[in-house]
PDB file of C-alpha atoms in Angstrom:
ATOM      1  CA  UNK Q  10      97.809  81.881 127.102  1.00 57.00           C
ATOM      2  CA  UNK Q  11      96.576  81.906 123.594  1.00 71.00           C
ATOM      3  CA  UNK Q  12      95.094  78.729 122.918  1.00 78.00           C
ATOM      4  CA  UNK Q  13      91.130  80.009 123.190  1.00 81.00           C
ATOM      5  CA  UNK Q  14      90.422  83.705 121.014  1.00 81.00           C
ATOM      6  CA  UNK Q  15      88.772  85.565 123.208  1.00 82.00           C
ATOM      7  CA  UNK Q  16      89.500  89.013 121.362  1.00 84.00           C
ATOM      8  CA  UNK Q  17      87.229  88.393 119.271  1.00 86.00           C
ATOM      9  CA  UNK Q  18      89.035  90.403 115.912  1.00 88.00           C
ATOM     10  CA  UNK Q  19      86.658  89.499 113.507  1.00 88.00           C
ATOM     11  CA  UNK Q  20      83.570  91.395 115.188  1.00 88.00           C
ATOM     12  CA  UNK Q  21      85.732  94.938 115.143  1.00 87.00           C
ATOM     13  CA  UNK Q  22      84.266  96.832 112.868  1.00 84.00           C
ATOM     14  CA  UNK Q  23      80.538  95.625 113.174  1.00 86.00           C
ATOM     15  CA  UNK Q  24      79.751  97.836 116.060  1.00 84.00           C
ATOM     16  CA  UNK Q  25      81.880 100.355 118.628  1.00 84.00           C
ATOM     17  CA  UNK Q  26      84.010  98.263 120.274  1.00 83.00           C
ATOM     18  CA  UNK Q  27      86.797  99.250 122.644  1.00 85.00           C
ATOM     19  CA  UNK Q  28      90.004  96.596 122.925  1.00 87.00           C
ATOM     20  CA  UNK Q  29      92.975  98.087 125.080  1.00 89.00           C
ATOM     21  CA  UNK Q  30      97.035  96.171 124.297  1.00 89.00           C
ATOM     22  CA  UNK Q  31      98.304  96.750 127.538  1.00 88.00           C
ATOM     23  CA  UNK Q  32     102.301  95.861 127.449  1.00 88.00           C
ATOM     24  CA  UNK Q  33     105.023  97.118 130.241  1.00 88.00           C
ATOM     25  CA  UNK Q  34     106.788  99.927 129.295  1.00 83.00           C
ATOM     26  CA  UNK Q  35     110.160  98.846 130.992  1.00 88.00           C
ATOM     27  CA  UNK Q  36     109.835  95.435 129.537  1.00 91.00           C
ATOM     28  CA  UNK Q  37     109.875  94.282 126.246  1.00 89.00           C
ATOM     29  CA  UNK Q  38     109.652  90.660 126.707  1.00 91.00           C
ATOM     30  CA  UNK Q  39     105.828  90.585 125.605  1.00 88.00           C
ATOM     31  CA  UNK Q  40     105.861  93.117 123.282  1.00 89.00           C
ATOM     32  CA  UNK Q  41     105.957  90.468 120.015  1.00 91.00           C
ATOM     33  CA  UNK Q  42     102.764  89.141 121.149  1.00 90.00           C
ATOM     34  CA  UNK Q  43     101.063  92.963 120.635  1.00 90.00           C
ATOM     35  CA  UNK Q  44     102.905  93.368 117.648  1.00 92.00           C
ATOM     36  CA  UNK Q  45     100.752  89.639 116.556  1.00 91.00           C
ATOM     37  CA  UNK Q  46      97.827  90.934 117.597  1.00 91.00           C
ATOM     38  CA  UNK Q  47      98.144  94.234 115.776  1.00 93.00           C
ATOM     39  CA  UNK Q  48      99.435  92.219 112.897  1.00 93.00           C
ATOM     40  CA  UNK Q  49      96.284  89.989 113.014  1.00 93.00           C
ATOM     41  CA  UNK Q  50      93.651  92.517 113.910  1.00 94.00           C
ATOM     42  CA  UNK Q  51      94.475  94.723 110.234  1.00 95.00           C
ATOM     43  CA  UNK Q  52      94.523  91.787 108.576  1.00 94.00           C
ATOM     44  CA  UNK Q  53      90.986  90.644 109.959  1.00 94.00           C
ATOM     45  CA  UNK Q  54      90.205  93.800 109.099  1.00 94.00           C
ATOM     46  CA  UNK Q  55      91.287  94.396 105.760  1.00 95.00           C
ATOM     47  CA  UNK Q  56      89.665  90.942 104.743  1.00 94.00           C
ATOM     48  CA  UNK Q  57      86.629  92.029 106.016  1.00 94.00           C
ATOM     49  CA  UNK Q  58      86.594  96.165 104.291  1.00 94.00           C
ATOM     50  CA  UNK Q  59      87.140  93.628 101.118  1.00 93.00           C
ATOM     51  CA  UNK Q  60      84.663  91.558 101.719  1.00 93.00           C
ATOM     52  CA  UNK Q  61      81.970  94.660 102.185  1.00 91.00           C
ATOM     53  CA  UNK Q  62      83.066  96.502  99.032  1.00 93.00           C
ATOM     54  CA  UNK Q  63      86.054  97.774 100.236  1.00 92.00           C
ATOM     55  CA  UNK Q  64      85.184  99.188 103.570  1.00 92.00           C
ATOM     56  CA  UNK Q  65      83.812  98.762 107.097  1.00 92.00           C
ATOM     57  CA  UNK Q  66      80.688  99.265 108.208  1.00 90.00           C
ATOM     58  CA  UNK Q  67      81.518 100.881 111.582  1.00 90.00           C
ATOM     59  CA  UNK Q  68      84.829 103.116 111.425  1.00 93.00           C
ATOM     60  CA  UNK Q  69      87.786 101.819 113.445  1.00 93.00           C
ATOM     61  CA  UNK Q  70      90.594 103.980 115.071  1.00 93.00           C
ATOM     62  CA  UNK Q  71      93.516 102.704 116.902  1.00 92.00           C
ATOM     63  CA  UNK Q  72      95.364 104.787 119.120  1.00 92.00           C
ATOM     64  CA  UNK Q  73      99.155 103.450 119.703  1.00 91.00           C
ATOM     65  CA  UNK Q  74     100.388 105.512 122.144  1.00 90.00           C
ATOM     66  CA  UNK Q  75     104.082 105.380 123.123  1.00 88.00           C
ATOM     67  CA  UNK Q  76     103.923 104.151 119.599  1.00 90.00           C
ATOM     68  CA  UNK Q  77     108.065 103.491 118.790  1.00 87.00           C
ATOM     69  CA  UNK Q  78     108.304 101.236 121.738  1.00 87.00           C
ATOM     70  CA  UNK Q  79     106.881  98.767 119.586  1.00 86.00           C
ATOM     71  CA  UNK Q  80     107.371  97.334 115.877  1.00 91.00           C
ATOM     72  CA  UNK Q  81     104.290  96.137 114.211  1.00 93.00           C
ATOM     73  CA  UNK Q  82     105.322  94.513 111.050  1.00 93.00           C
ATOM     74  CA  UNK Q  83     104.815  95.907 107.511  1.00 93.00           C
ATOM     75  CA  UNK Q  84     103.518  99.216 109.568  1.00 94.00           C
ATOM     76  CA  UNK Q  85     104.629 101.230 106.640  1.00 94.00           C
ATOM     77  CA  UNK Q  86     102.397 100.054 103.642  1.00 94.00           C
ATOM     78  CA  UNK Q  87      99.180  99.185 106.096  1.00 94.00           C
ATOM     79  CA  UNK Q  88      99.338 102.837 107.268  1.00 93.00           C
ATOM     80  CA  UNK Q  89      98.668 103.771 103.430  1.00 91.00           C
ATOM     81  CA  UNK Q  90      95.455 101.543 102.931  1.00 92.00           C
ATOM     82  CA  UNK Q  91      93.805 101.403 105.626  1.00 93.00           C
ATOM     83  CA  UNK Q  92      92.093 104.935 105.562  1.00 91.00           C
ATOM     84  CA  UNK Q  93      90.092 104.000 102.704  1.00 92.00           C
ATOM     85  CA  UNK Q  94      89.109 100.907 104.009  1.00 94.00           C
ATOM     86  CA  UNK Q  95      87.482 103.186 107.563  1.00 93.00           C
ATOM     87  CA  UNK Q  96      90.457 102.092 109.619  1.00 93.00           C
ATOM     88  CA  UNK Q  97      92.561 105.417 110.625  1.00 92.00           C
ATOM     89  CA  UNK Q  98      95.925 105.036 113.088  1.00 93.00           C
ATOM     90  CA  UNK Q  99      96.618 107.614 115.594  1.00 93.00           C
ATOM     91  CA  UNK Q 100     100.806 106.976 116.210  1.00 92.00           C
ATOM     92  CA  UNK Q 101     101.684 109.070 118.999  1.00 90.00           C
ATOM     93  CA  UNK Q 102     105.414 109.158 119.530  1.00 89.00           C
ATOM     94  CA  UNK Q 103     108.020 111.656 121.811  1.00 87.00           C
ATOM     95  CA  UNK Q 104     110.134 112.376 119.100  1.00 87.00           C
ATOM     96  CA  UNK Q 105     110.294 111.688 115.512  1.00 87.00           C
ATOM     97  CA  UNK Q 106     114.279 109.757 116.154  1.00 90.00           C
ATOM     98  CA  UNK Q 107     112.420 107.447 118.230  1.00 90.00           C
ATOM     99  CA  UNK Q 108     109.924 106.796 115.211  1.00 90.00           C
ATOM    100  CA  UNK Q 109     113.757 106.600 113.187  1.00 92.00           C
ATOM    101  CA  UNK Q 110     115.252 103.725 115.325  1.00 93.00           C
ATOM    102  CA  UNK Q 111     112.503 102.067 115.550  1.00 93.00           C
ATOM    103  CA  UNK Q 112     111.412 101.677 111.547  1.00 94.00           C
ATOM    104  CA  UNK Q 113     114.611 103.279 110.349  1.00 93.00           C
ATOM    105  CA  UNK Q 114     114.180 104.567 106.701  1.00 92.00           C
ATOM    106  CA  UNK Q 115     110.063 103.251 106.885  1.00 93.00           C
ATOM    107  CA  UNK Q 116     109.843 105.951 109.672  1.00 91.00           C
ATOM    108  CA  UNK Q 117     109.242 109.301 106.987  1.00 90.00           C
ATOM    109  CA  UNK Q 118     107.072 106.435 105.258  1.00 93.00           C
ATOM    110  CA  UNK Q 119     104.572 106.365 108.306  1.00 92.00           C
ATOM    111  CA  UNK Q 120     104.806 110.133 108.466  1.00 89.00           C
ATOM    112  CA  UNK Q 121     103.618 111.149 105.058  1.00 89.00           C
ATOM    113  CA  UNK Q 122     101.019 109.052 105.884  1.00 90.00           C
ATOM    114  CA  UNK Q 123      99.661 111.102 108.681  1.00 88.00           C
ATOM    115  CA  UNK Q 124      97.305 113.428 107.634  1.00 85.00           C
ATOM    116  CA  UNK Q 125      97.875 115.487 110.628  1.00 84.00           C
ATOM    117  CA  UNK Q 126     100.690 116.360 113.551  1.00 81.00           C
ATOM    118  CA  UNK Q 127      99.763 117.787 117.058  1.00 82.00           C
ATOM    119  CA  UNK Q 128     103.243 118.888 118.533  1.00 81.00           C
ATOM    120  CA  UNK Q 129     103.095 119.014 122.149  1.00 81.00           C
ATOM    121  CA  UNK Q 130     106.640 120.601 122.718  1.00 81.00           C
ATOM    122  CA  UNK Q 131     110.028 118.600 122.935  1.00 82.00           C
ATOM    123  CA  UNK Q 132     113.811 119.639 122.606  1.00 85.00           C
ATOM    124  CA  UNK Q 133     115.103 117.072 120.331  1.00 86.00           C
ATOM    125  CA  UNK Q 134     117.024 119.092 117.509  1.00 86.00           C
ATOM    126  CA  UNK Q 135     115.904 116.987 114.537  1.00 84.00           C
ATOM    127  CA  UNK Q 136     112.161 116.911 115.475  1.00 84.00           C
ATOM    128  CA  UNK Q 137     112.205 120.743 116.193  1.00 84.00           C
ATOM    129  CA  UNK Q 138     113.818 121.480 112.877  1.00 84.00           C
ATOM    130  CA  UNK Q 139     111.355 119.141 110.835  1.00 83.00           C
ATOM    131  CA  UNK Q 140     108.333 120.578 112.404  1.00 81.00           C
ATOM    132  CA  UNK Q 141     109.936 123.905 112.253  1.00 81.00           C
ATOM    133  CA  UNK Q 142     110.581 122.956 108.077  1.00 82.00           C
ATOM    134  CA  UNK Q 143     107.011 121.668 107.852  1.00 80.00           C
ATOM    135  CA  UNK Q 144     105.270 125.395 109.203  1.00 79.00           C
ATOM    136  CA  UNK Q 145     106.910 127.133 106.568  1.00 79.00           C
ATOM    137  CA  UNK Q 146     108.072 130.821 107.288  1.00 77.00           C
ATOM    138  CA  UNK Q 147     105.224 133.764 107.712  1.00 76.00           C
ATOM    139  CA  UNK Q 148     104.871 137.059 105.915  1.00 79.00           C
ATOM    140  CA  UNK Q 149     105.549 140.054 108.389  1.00 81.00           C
ATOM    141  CA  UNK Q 150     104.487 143.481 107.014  1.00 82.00           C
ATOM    142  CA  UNK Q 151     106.890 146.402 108.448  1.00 84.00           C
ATOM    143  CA  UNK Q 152     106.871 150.393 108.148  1.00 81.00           C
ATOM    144  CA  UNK Q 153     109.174 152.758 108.942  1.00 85.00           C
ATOM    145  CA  UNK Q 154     108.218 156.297 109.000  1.00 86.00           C
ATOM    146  CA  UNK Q 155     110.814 158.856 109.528  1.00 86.00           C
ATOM    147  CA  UNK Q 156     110.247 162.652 110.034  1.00 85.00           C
ATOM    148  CA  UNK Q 157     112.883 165.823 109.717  1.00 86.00           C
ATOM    149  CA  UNK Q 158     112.959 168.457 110.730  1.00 84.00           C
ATOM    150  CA  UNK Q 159     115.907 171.341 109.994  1.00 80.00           C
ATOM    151  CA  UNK Q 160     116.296 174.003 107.608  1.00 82.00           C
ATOM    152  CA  UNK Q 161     113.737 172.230 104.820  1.00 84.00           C
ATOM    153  CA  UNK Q 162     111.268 169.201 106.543  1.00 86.00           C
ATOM    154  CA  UNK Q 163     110.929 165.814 105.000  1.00 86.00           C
ATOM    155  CA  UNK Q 164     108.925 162.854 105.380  1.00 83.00           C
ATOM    156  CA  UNK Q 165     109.136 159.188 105.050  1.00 85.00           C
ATOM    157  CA  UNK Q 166     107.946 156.256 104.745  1.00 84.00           C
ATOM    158  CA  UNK Q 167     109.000 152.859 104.163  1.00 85.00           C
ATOM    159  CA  UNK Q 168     106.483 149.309 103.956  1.00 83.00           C
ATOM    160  CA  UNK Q 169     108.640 145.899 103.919  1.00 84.00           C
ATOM    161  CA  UNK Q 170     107.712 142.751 103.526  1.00 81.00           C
ATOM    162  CA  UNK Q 171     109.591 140.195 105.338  1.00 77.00           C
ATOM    163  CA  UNK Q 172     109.335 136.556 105.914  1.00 74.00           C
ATOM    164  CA  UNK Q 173     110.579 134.650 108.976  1.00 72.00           C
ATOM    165  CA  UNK Q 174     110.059 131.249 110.348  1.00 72.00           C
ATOM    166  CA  UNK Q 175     107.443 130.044 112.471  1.00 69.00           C
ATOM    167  CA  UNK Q 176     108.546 128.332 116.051  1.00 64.00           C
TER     168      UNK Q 176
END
């Protein structure tokens, strides 16, 4: 099964090139021979940014997809250097506890890494409060204006600022 290479690794990054890791998602038998080939491919890779200055000629973007169903080793630090070297990682997970059993205290590691989150929606407590935490609260301006009327009429009015957290 992996006697010949016929991935190829070392011509990623010389011109667009698409190469798909298919593993089963109810079996995990295979799954340490993606985790070698991941493992492999960014260190072909990293060589070879080196060996051109420090970066690739062609950008290369993985997408990892049901990304805490699998462990690639040392995940943590290569998610740190590989953007300068034109290598960016898309991790797409369900939930940010899945990213936690997975790489356990690595896991807020390989999020402060990401430059960017896309929530889709979820009801996990601890992912809604962190992304809840990360929007901050926003600044609502309220006025009250009150008006009356008896014997002697007065006016009023009231501005507020107030701040309350984004969902």
């Amino acid at each position: 099964m992996m006697s010949d290479d016929e991935l190829e690794l070392e011509k990623l990054g010389d011109r667009k090139t698409a190469l798909f890791c298919i593993v089963s998602d109810t079996d995990t038998t295979f799954n340490f021979i993606a985790s070698m080939v991941y493992t492999q491919m960014f260190n072909v890779l990293c060589d070879k940014a080196l060996e051109n200055g420090g970066a690739l000629k062609t950008h290369v973007t993985c997408l990892f997809d049901e990304f805490a169903n699998q462990k690639i080793p040392n995940f943590e630090h290569l998610i740190s250097v590989i953007r300068s070297r034109e290598i960016s990682a898309h991790v797409i997970v369900q939930t940010q506890s899945q990213l936690k059993a997975v790489y356990k205290d690595h896991a807020e590691t390989i999020i402060g890494n990401c430059s960017s989150v896309l929530f889709l929606g979820g009801k996990e407590q601890s992912t809604l409060k962190e992304i809840s935490a990360m929007l901050g609260k926003e600044t609502i301006d309220t006025f009250n204006m009150s008006d009356s009327r008896g014997s002697q009429r007065s006016y009023g009015l009231n501005y507020q600022k107030l701040g309350k957290e984004v969902r």
